[in-house]
Coordinates of N, CA and C in Angstrom, one line a residue:
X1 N 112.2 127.8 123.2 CA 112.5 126.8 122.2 C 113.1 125.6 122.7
X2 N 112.4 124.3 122.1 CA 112.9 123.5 122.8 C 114.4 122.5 122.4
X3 N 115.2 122.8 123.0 CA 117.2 122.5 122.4 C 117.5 121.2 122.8
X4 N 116.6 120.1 122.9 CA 116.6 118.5 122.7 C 116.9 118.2 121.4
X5 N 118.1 117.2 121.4 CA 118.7 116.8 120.6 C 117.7 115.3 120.1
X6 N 117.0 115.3 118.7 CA 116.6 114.4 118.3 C 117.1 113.0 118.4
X7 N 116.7 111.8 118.7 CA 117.7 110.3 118.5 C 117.4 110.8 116.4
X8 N 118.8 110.0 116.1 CA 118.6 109.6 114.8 C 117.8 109.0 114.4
X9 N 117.8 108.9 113.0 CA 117.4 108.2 112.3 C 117.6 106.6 112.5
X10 N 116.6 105.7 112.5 CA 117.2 104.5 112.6 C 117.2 104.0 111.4
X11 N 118.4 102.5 111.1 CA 118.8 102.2 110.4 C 117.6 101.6 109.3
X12 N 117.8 101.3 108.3 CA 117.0 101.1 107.3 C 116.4 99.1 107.8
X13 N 117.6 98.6 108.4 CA 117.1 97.0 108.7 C 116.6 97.2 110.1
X14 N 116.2 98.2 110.6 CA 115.1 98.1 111.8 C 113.6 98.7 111.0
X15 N 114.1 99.5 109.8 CA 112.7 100.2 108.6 C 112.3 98.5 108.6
X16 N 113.5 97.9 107.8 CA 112.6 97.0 107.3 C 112.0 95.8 108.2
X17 N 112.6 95.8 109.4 CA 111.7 95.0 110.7 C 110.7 94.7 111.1
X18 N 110.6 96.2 111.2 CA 109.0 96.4 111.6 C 108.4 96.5 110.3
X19 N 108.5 96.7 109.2 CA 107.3 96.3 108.3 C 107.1 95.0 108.2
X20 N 108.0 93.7 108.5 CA 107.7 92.6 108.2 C 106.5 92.3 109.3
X21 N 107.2 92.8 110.6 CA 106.2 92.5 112.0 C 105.0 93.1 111.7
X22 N 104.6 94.3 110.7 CA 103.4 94.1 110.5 C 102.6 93.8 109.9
X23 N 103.6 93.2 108.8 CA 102.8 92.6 107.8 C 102.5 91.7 108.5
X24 N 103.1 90.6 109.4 CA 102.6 89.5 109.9 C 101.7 89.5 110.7
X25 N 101.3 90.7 111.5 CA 100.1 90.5 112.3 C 99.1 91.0 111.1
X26 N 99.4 91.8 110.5 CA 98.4 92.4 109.1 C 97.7 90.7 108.9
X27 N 98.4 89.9 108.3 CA 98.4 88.4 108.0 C 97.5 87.8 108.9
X28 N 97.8 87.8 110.1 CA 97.2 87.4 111.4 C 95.9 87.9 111.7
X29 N 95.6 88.7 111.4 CA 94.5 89.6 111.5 C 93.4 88.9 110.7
X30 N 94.2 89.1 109.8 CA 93.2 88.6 108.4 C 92.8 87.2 108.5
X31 N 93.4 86.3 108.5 CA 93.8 84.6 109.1 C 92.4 84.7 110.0
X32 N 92.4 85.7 111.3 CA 91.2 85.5 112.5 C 89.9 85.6 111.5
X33 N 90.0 87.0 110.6 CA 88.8 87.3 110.5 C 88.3 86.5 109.2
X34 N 88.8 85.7 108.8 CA 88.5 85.0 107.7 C 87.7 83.6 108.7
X35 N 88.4 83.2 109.1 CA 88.1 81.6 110.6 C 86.7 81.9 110.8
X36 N 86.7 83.3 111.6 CA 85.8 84.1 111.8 C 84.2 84.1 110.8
X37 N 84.4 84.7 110.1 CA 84.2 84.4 108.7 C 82.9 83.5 108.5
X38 N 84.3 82.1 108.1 CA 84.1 80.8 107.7 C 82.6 80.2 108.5
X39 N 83.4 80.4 110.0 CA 82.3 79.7 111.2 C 81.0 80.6 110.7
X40 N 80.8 81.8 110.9 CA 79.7 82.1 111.3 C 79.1 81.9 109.7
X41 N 79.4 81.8 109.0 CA 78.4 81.2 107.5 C 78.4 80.2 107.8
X42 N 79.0 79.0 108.1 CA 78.6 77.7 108.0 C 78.1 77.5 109.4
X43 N 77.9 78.1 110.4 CA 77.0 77.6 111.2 C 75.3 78.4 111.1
X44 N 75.9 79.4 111.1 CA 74.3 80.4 110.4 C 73.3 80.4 109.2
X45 N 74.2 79.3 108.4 CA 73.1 79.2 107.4 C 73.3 78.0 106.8
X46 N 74.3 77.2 107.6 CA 74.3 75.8 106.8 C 75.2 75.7 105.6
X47 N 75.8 76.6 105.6 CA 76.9 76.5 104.0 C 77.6 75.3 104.5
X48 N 78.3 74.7 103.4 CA 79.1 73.7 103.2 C 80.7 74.4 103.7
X49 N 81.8 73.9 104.1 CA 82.8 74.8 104.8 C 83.6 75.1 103.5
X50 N 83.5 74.8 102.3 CA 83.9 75.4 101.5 C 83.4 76.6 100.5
X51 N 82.0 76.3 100.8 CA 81.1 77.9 100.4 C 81.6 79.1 101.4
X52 N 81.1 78.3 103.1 CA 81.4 79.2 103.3 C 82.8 80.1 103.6
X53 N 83.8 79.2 103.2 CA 85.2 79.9 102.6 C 85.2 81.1 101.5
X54 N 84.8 80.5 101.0 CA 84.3 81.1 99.4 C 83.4 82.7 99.9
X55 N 82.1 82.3 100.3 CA 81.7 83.8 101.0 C 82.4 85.0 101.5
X56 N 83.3 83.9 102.9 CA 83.8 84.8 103.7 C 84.8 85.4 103.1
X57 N 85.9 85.1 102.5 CA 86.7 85.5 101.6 C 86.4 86.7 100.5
X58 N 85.0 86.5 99.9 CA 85.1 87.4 98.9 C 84.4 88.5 100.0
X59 N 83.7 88.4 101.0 CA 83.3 89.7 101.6 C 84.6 90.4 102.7
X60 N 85.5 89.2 103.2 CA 86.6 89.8 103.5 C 87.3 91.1 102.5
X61 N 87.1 90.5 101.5 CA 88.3 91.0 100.4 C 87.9 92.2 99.5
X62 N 86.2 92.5 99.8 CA 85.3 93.7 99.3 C 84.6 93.6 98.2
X63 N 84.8 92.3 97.3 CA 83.8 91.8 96.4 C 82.3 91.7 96.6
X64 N 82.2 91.3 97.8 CA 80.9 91.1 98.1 C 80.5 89.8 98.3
X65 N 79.1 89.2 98.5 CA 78.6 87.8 98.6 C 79.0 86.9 96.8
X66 N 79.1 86.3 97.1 CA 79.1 85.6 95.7 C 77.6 84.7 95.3
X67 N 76.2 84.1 96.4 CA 75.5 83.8 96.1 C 74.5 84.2 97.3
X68 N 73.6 85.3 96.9 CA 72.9 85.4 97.7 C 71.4 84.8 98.3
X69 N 71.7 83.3 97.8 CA 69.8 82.6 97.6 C 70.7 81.9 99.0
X70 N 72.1 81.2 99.1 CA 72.3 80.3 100.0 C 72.3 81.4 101.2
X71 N 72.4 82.8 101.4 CA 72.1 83.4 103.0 C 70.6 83.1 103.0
X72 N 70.0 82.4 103.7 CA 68.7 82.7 103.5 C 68.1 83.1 104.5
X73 N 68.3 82.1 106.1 CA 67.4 82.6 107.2 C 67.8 84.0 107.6
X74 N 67.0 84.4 108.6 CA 67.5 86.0 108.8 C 68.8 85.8 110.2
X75 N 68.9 84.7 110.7 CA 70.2 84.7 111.8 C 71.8 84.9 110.9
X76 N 71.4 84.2 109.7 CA 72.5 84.4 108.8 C 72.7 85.4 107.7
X77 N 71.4 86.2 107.5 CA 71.5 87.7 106.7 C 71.9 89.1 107.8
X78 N 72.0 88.4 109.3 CA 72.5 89.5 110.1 C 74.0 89.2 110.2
X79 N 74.0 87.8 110.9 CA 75.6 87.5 110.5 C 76.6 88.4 109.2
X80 N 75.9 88.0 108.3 CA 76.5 88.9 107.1 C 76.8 90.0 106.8
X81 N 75.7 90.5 107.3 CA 75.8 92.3 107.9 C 76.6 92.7 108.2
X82 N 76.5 92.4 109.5 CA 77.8 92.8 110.6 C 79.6 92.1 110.4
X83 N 79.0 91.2 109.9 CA 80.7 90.5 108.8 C 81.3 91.8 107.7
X84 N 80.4 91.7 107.0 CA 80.4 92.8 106.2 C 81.3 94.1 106.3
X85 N 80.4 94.8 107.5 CA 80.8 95.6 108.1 C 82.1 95.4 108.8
X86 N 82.7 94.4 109.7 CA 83.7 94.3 110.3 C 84.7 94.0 109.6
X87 N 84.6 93.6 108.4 CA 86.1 93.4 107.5 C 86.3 94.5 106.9
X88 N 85.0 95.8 106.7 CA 85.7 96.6 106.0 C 86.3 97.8 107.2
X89 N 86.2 97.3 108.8 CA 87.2 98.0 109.0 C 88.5 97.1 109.6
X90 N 88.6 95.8 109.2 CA 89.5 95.4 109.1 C 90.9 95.7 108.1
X91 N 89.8 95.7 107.2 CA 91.1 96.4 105.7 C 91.5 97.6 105.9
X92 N 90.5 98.4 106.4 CA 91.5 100.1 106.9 C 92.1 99.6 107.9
X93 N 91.8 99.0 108.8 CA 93.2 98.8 109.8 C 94.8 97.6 109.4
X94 N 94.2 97.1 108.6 CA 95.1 96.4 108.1 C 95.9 97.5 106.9
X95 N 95.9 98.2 106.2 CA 96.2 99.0 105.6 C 96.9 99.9 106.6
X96 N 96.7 100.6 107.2 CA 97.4 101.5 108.7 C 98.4 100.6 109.0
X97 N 98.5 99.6 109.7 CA 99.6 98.5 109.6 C 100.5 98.7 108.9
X98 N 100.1 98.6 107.7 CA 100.9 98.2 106.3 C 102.1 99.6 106.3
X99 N 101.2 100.7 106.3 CA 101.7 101.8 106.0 C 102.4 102.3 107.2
X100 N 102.0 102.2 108.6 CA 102.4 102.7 109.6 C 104.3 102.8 109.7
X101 N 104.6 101.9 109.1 CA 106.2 102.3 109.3 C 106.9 102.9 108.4
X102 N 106.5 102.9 107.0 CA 106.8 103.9 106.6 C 106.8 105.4 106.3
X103 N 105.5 105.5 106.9 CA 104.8 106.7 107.4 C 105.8 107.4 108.3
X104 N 105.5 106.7 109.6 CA 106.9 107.0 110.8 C 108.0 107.4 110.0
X105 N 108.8 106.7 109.3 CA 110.1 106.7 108.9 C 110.1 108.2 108.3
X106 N 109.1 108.6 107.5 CA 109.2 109.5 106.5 C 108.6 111.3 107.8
X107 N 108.0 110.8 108.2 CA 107.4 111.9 109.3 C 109.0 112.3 110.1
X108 N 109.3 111.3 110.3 CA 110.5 111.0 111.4 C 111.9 112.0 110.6
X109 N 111.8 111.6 109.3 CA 113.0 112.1 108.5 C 112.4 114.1 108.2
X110 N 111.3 114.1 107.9 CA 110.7 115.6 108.1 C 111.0 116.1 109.0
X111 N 111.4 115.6 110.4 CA 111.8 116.0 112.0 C 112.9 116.5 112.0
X112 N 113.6 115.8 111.8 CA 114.8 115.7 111.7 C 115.9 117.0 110.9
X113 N 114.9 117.1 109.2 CA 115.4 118.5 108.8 C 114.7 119.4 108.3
X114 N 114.0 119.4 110.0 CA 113.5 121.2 110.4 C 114.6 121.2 111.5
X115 N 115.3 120.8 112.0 CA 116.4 121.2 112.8 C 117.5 121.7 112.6

């Protein structure tokens, strides 16, 4: 059996620390993949940079395309695809983020009293 003495619990304003640090890269994440986004609609199919705001945003965010006549060539219906696809594992990893410290915290306190 193993008679290693657990570190404590840490304090609640290092809990709330690291949730902020991940919300901010959570933030940051999202920030890239929107940019991300933006460029490849408005270079791939010509959108205006505020369409393709508009696009990239609602397929970031899991809505979907908002007009599908402006994707039209196929360099810009693959773009989309694979956009598509990469935001929605952006949001599960952005969510893991979100949740990761208090996950820890609560796994960590389960640890703690099995001892």
């Amino acid at each position: 059996m193993n008679t290693q003495t657990l570190p404590p619990l840490p304090p609640k304003s290092v809990y709330y620390k690291r949730i902020r640090k991940n919300i901010l890269i959570a933030c940051v994440v999202i920030l890239v993949c929107l940019l991300i986004g933006v460029a490849g609609y408005h270079y791939s199919s010509g959108m205006a940079w505020i369409d393709a705001l508009h696009n990239a945003s609602m397929i970031l965010s899991g809505m979907g395309l908002v007009d599908v006549n402006k994707v039209s060539s196929n360099g810009a219906k693959i773009f989309s695809s694979f956009y598509a696809l990469f935001s929605g594992i952006v949001f599960i990893t952005n969510v893991g983020l979100i949740l990761a410290p208090t996950l820890h915290r609560v796994l960590h306190r389960f640890h703690l009293q099995s001892k």
